[in-house]
PDB file of C-alpha atoms in Angstrom:
ATOM      1  CA  MET A   1      41.236 -83.457-285.995  1.00 76.00           C
ATOM      2  CA  GLU A   2      40.823 -86.452-283.659  1.00 73.00           C
ATOM      3  CA  ARG A   3      42.788 -84.694-280.897  1.00 70.00           C
ATOM      4  CA  LEU A   4      40.574 -81.615-281.267  1.00 78.00           C
ATOM      5  CA  GLN A   5      37.465 -83.795-280.964  1.00 79.00           C
ATOM      6  CA  GLN A   6      38.895 -85.458-277.817  1.00 70.00           C
ATOM      7  CA  THR A   7      39.578 -82.034-276.291  1.00 73.00           C
ATOM      8  CA  ARG A   8      36.056 -80.847-277.068  1.00 80.00           C
ATOM      9  CA  THR A   9      34.557 -83.992-275.530  1.00 75.00           C
ATOM     10  CA  ARG A  10      36.714 -83.582-272.423  1.00 71.00           C
ATOM     11  CA  LEU A  11      35.733 -79.927-272.001  1.00 77.00           C
ATOM     12  CA  LEU A  12      32.022 -80.743-272.247  1.00 81.00           C
ATOM     13  CA  ASP A  13      32.258 -83.629-269.763  1.00 80.00           C
ATOM     14  CA  PRO A  14      31.829 -82.427-266.147  1.00 85.00           C
ATOM     15  CA  SER A  15      33.648 -85.462-264.707  1.00 92.00           C
ATOM     16  CA  VAL A  16      37.285 -85.373-263.593  1.00 94.00           C
ATOM     17  CA  ARG A  17      39.146 -88.273-265.193  1.00 94.00           C
ATOM     18  CA  VAL A  18      42.270 -89.483-263.348  1.00 97.00           C
ATOM     19  CA  LEU A  19      44.463 -92.132-264.966  1.00 96.00           C
ATOM     20  CA  VAL A  20      46.463 -94.453-262.714  1.00 96.00           C
ATOM     21  CA  VAL A  21      49.539 -95.411-264.769  1.00 93.00           C
ATOM     22  CA  GLY A  22      52.934 -97.048-264.331  1.00 90.00           C
ATOM     23  CA  GLU A  23      54.945-100.125-265.180  1.00 89.00           C
ATOM     24  CA  PHE A  24      53.602-103.637-264.590  1.00 85.00           C
ATOM     25  CA  LYS A  25      53.317-104.906-261.003  1.00 85.00           C
ATOM     26  CA  GLN A  26      53.873-101.518-259.333  1.00 90.00           C
ATOM     27  CA  GLY A  27      50.597-101.438-257.384  1.00 91.00           C
ATOM     28  CA  LYS A  28      48.282 -99.453-259.695  1.00 93.00           C
ATOM     29  CA  SER A  29      45.247-101.704-259.183  1.00 93.00           C
ATOM     30  CA  GLN A  30      45.960-102.019-255.478  1.00 94.00           C
ATOM     31  CA  LEU A  31      46.086 -98.204-255.181  1.00 96.00           C
ATOM     32  CA  VAL A  32      42.716 -97.890-256.962  1.00 96.00           C
ATOM     33  CA  ASN A  33      41.214-100.532-254.666  1.00 95.00           C
ATOM     34  CA  ALA A  34      42.591 -98.728-251.592  1.00 96.00           C
ATOM     35  CA  LEU A  35      41.193 -95.358-252.717  1.00 96.00           C
ATOM     36  CA  LEU A  36      37.766 -96.910-253.262  1.00 96.00           C
ATOM     37  CA  ILE A  37      37.922 -99.190-250.219  1.00 95.00           C
ATOM     38  CA  ALA A  38      36.663-101.978-252.486  1.00 94.00           C
ATOM     39  CA  PRO A  39      38.310-104.800-254.472  1.00 93.00           C
ATOM     40  CA  VAL A  40      37.111-103.624-257.897  1.00 92.00           C
ATOM     41  CA  CYS A  41      40.386-104.206-259.769  1.00 91.00           C
ATOM     42  CA  PRO A  42      42.015-107.658-259.822  1.00 87.00           C
ATOM     43  CA  VAL A  43      45.228-107.862-257.778  1.00 87.00           C
ATOM     44  CA  ASP A  44      47.450-110.938-257.592  1.00 80.00           C
ATOM     45  CA  ASP A  45      51.083-111.926-258.095  1.00 74.00           C
ATOM     46  CA  ASP A  46      50.172-113.591-261.401  1.00 73.00           C
ATOM     47  CA  VAL A  47      47.635-111.005-262.631  1.00 73.00           C
ATOM     48  CA  ALA A  48      48.319-107.895-264.698  1.00 80.00           C
ATOM     49  CA  THR A  49      45.688-105.455-265.955  1.00 84.00           C
ATOM     50  CA  ALA A  50      45.386-105.898-269.726  1.00 86.00           C
ATOM     51  CA  VAL A  51      42.826-103.203-270.666  1.00 88.00           C
ATOM     52  CA  PRO A  52      41.918 -99.778-269.253  1.00 91.00           C
ATOM     53  CA  THR A  53      39.341-100.140-266.489  1.00 94.00           C
ATOM     54  CA  VAL A  54      37.120 -97.086-265.961  1.00 96.00           C
ATOM     55  CA  ILE A  55      35.533 -96.774-262.510  1.00 97.00           C
ATOM     56  CA  ARG A  56      32.776 -94.238-261.877  1.00 97.00           C
ATOM     57  CA  ASN A  57      30.017 -93.636-259.370  1.00 97.00           C
ATOM     58  CA  SER A  58      26.792 -95.594-259.760  1.00 97.00           C
ATOM     59  CA  ASP A  59      23.781 -96.362-257.582  1.00 97.00           C
ATOM     60  CA  THR A  60      24.448-100.081-258.042  1.00 96.00           C
ATOM     61  CA  VAL A  61      27.527-102.177-258.716  1.00 96.00           C
ATOM     62  CA  SER A  62      27.893-102.962-262.419  1.00 96.00           C
ATOM     63  CA  ALA A  63      30.508-104.124-264.904  1.00 96.00           C
ATOM     64  CA  VAL A  64      30.503-103.699-268.680  1.00 96.00           C
ATOM     65  CA  LEU A  65      33.020-104.899-271.258  1.00 95.00           C
ATOM     66  CA  VAL A  66      33.492-102.712-274.308  1.00 93.00           C
ATOM     67  CA  THR A  67      34.702-104.670-277.315  1.00 89.00           C
ATOM     68  CA  ALA A  68      36.021-103.520-280.664  1.00 83.00           C
ATOM     69  CA  PRO A  69      33.577-103.867-283.566  1.00 75.00           C
ATOM     70  CA  ALA A  70      34.175-106.458-286.269  1.00 65.00           C
ATOM     71  CA  ASP A  71      36.092-103.964-288.439  1.00 59.00           C
ATOM     72  CA  GLY A  72      38.721-103.704-285.661  1.00 52.00           C
ATOM     73  CA  ALA A  73      38.298 -99.999-284.888  1.00 53.00           C
ATOM     74  CA  ASP A  74      38.478 -99.002-281.210  1.00 48.00           C
ATOM     75  CA  ARG A  75      34.971 -97.593-280.943  1.00 46.00           C
ATOM     76  CA  THR A  76      31.409 -98.699-280.359  1.00 41.00           C
ATOM     77  CA  ASP A  77      28.521 -97.709-282.571  1.00 43.00           C
ATOM     78  CA  THR A  78      25.651 -95.545-281.398  1.00 42.00           C
ATOM     79  CA  ASN A  79      23.153 -98.375-280.951  1.00 42.00           C
ATOM     80  CA  GLY A  80      25.210 -99.845-278.111  1.00 48.00           C
ATOM     81  CA  SER A  81      26.698-102.904-279.771  1.00 53.00           C
ATOM     82  CA  GLY A  82      30.100-103.811-278.435  1.00 89.00           C
ATOM     83  CA  ARG A  83      28.948-103.504-274.802  1.00 92.00           C
ATOM     84  CA  THR A  84      28.478-106.634-272.712  1.00 93.00           C
ATOM     85  CA  VAL A  85      27.272-106.622-269.115  1.00 95.00           C
ATOM     86  CA  VAL A  86      29.145-109.161-266.970  1.00 94.00           C
ATOM     87  CA  PRO A  87      28.856-110.076-263.292  1.00 95.00           C
ATOM     88  CA  ILE A  88      31.407-108.021-261.340  1.00 92.00           C
ATOM     89  CA  GLU A  89      32.934-111.142-259.781  1.00 91.00           C
ATOM     90  CA  GLN A  90      33.729-112.478-263.278  1.00 91.00           C
ATOM     91  CA  LEU A  91      35.403-109.272-264.466  1.00 90.00           C
ATOM     92  CA  PRO A  92      39.001-110.359-263.702  1.00 89.00           C
ATOM     93  CA  ARG A  93      38.825-113.194-266.212  1.00 88.00           C
ATOM     94  CA  PHE A  94      38.085-110.668-268.973  1.00 88.00           C
ATOM     95  CA  ILE A  95      40.439-107.789-268.094  1.00 87.00           C
ATOM     96  CA  ALA A  96      43.492-109.481-266.587  1.00 83.00           C
ATOM     97  CA  GLU A  97      46.520-110.572-268.587  1.00 75.00           C
ATOM     98  CA  SER A  98      46.160-114.074-267.169  1.00 60.00           C
ATOM     99  CA  GLY A  99      42.456-114.094-268.021  1.00 50.00           C
ATOM    100  CA  SER A 100      40.760-115.798-270.942  1.00 47.00           C
ATOM    101  CA  ARG A 101      39.267-113.012-273.039  1.00 47.00           C
ATOM    102  CA  ALA A 102      39.197-114.689-276.444  1.00 45.00           C
ATOM    103  CA  HIS A 103      35.571-115.819-276.346  1.00 44.00           C
ATOM    104  CA  CYS A 104      34.129-112.324-275.775  1.00 52.00           C
ATOM    105  CA  GLY A 105      35.798-110.469-278.665  1.00 63.00           C
ATOM    106  CA  ARG A 106      38.615-107.953-278.402  1.00 83.00           C
ATOM    107  CA  VAL A 107      38.002-106.160-275.115  1.00 87.00           C
ATOM    108  CA  ILE A 108      39.242-102.580-275.382  1.00 88.00           C
ATOM    109  CA  ARG A 109      38.022-101.345-271.996  1.00 90.00           C
ATOM    110  CA  ALA A 110      36.009-102.289-268.940  1.00 94.00           C
ATOM    111  CA  GLU A 111      33.605 -99.931-267.199  1.00 96.00           C
ATOM    112  CA  ILE A 112      32.745-100.416-263.543  1.00 97.00           C
ATOM    113  CA  GLY A 113      29.999 -98.614-261.659  1.00 97.00           C
ATOM    114  CA  ILE A 114      30.220 -98.590-257.871  1.00 97.00           C
ATOM    115  CA  PRO A 115      28.468 -96.503-255.221  1.00 97.00           C
ATOM    116  CA  ARG A 116      31.286 -94.523-253.558  1.00 97.00           C
ATOM    117  CA  GLN A 117      31.296 -91.069-252.001  1.00 96.00           C
ATOM    118  CA  LEU A 118      34.776 -90.438-253.449  1.00 96.00           C
ATOM    119  CA  LEU A 119      33.298 -90.739-256.953  1.00 97.00           C
ATOM    120  CA  ALA A 120      29.977 -89.010-256.240  1.00 96.00           C
ATOM    121  CA  ASP A 121      31.036 -85.554-257.472  1.00 95.00           C
ATOM    122  CA  GLY A 122      32.255 -86.813-260.845  1.00 95.00           C
ATOM    123  CA  LEU A 123      35.687 -88.281-260.131  1.00 97.00           C
ATOM    124  CA  VAL A 124      36.436 -91.117-262.572  1.00 97.00           C
ATOM    125  CA  LEU A 125      39.430 -93.384-261.941  1.00 97.00           C
ATOM    126  CA  VAL A 126      41.032 -95.342-264.777  1.00 96.00           C
ATOM    127  CA  ASP A 127      43.255 -98.308-263.911  1.00 95.00           C
ATOM    128  CA  THR A 128      45.532 -98.790-266.927  1.00 92.00           C
ATOM    129  CA  PRO A 129      47.669-101.637-268.271  1.00 88.00           C
ATOM    130  CA  GLY A 130      51.350-101.446-267.369  1.00 85.00           C
ATOM    131  CA  VAL A 131      53.691 -99.440-269.543  1.00 82.00           C
ATOM    132  CA  GLY A 132      57.150-100.575-270.594  1.00 69.00           C
ATOM    133  CA  GLY A 133      58.510-104.126-270.541  1.00 51.00           C
ATOM    134  CA  LEU A 134      55.753-106.578-271.460  1.00 43.00           C
ATOM    135  CA  GLY A 135      54.652-105.240-274.823  1.00 50.00           C
ATOM    136  CA  SER A 136      53.978-102.155-276.857  1.00 54.00           C
ATOM    137  CA  MET A 137      50.266-102.935-277.216  1.00 66.00           C
ATOM    138  CA  HIS A 138      49.692-102.256-273.501  1.00 63.00           C
ATOM    139  CA  ASN A 139      51.819 -99.126-273.678  1.00 71.00           C
ATOM    140  CA  ALA A 140      49.846 -97.908-276.705  1.00 74.00           C
ATOM    141  CA  SER A 141      46.467 -98.411-275.001  1.00 73.00           C
ATOM    142  CA  THR A 142      47.645 -96.465-271.940  1.00 81.00           C
ATOM    143  CA  VAL A 143      49.121 -93.630-274.032  1.00 82.00           C
ATOM    144  CA  ALA A 144      45.866 -93.480-276.032  1.00 81.00           C
ATOM    145  CA  GLU A 145      44.012 -92.703-272.775  1.00 84.00           C
ATOM    146  CA  LEU A 146      46.284 -89.750-271.846  1.00 87.00           C
ATOM    147  CA  PRO A 147      44.576 -87.025-273.929  1.00 85.00           C
ATOM    148  CA  SER A 148      41.294 -87.766-272.138  1.00 85.00           C
ATOM    149  CA  ALA A 149      42.853 -87.331-268.682  1.00 91.00           C
ATOM    150  CA  ASP A 150      42.421 -84.371-266.366  1.00 92.00           C
ATOM    151  CA  ALA A 151      45.204 -85.764-264.157  1.00 96.00           C
ATOM    152  CA  VAL A 152      47.623 -88.690-264.087  1.00 96.00           C
ATOM    153  CA  LEU A 153      48.928 -90.660-261.108  1.00 96.00           C
ATOM    154  CA  LEU A 154      52.252 -92.301-262.033  1.00 94.00           C
ATOM    155  CA  VAL A 155      52.678 -95.248-259.669  1.00 95.00           C
ATOM    156  CA  SER A 156      56.137 -96.638-258.979  1.00 93.00           C
ATOM    157  CA  ASP A 157      57.700 -98.984-256.471  1.00 89.00           C
ATOM    158  CA  ALA A 158      59.702 -97.117-253.790  1.00 90.00           C
ATOM    159  CA  SER A 159      62.291 -99.917-253.606  1.00 91.00           C
ATOM    160  CA  GLN A 160      64.166 -98.612-256.669  1.00 90.00           C
ATOM    161  CA  GLU A 161      64.777 -95.401-258.567  1.00 92.00           C
ATOM    162  CA  TYR A 162      62.678 -94.569-261.605  1.00 91.00           C
ATOM    163  CA  THR A 163      63.497 -96.778-264.585  1.00 88.00           C
ATOM    164  CA  ALA A 164      64.296 -95.457-268.064  1.00 88.00           C
ATOM    165  CA  PRO A 165      60.855 -96.575-269.407  1.00 85.00           C
ATOM    166  CA  GLU A 166      59.119 -94.821-266.476  1.00 88.00           C
ATOM    167  CA  LEU A 167      61.000 -91.586-267.156  1.00 90.00           C
ATOM    168  CA  GLU A 168      60.224 -91.767-270.878  1.00 88.00           C
ATOM    169  CA  PHE A 169      56.553 -92.407-270.138  1.00 88.00           C
ATOM    170  CA  LEU A 170      56.554 -89.519-267.638  1.00 90.00           C
ATOM    171  CA  ARG A 171      57.876 -87.155-270.341  1.00 91.00           C
ATOM    172  CA  GLN A 172      55.188 -88.339-272.735  1.00 89.00           C
ATOM    173  CA  ALA A 173      52.446 -88.057-270.089  1.00 90.00           C
ATOM    174  CA  ILE A 174      53.417 -84.477-269.199  1.00 92.00           C
ATOM    175  CA  ARG A 175      53.203 -83.471-272.876  1.00 92.00           C
ATOM    176  CA  LEU A 176      49.636 -84.832-273.110  1.00 89.00           C
ATOM    177  CA  CYS A 177      48.373 -84.026-269.591  1.00 89.00           C
ATOM    178  CA  PRO A 178      50.225 -81.425-267.516  1.00 86.00           C
ATOM    179  CA  ASN A 179      48.662 -82.556-264.193  1.00 95.00           C
ATOM    180  CA  VAL A 180      50.907 -85.468-263.191  1.00 95.00           C
ATOM    181  CA  VAL A 181      51.511 -86.708-259.645  1.00 95.00           C
ATOM    182  CA  CYS A 182      54.096 -89.378-258.830  1.00 94.00           C
ATOM    183  CA  VAL A 183      52.977 -91.937-256.234  1.00 95.00           C
ATOM    184  CA  LEU A 184      55.427 -94.320-254.563  1.00 93.00           C
ATOM    185  CA  THR A 185      54.067 -97.654-253.360  1.00 88.00           C
TER     186      THR A 185
END
């Protein structure tokens, strides 16, 4: 039933949602920043994206953290609780693996608004946590985003062949979203 509801929501939404996925430290956030010509996603040798980061067009720059309600479910209620506006320059400390997110509740996603022509016609980019290696929780949050995707960009480092976890994730992604493009960084 939940999958049917997700499909209905996706069909009614005029935006085109593109997930940027791949293993940790492959250049996903850097690719998003390059496409937008703006440093909206944290990039550093010691930083890894810990929660999905949704970037859409907006008249002004904004950043919102979406946190899980007290009962632990991954949703927000209709009156808007679970949404916290933060200054864009402070966003990395809440969404990066090296960040300190404990004091703001369990962040399940960040939403960034930025004025960009690339996004003006409804394109929505989603920078996702790395899949594979560092923990199944990150993998699960990325896989949970797949049914909502219109397309997926699988980012991988060109210095080596695809790893077994990348190939397994690719199989899973294709089952949930048939529009998959592989990008080598």
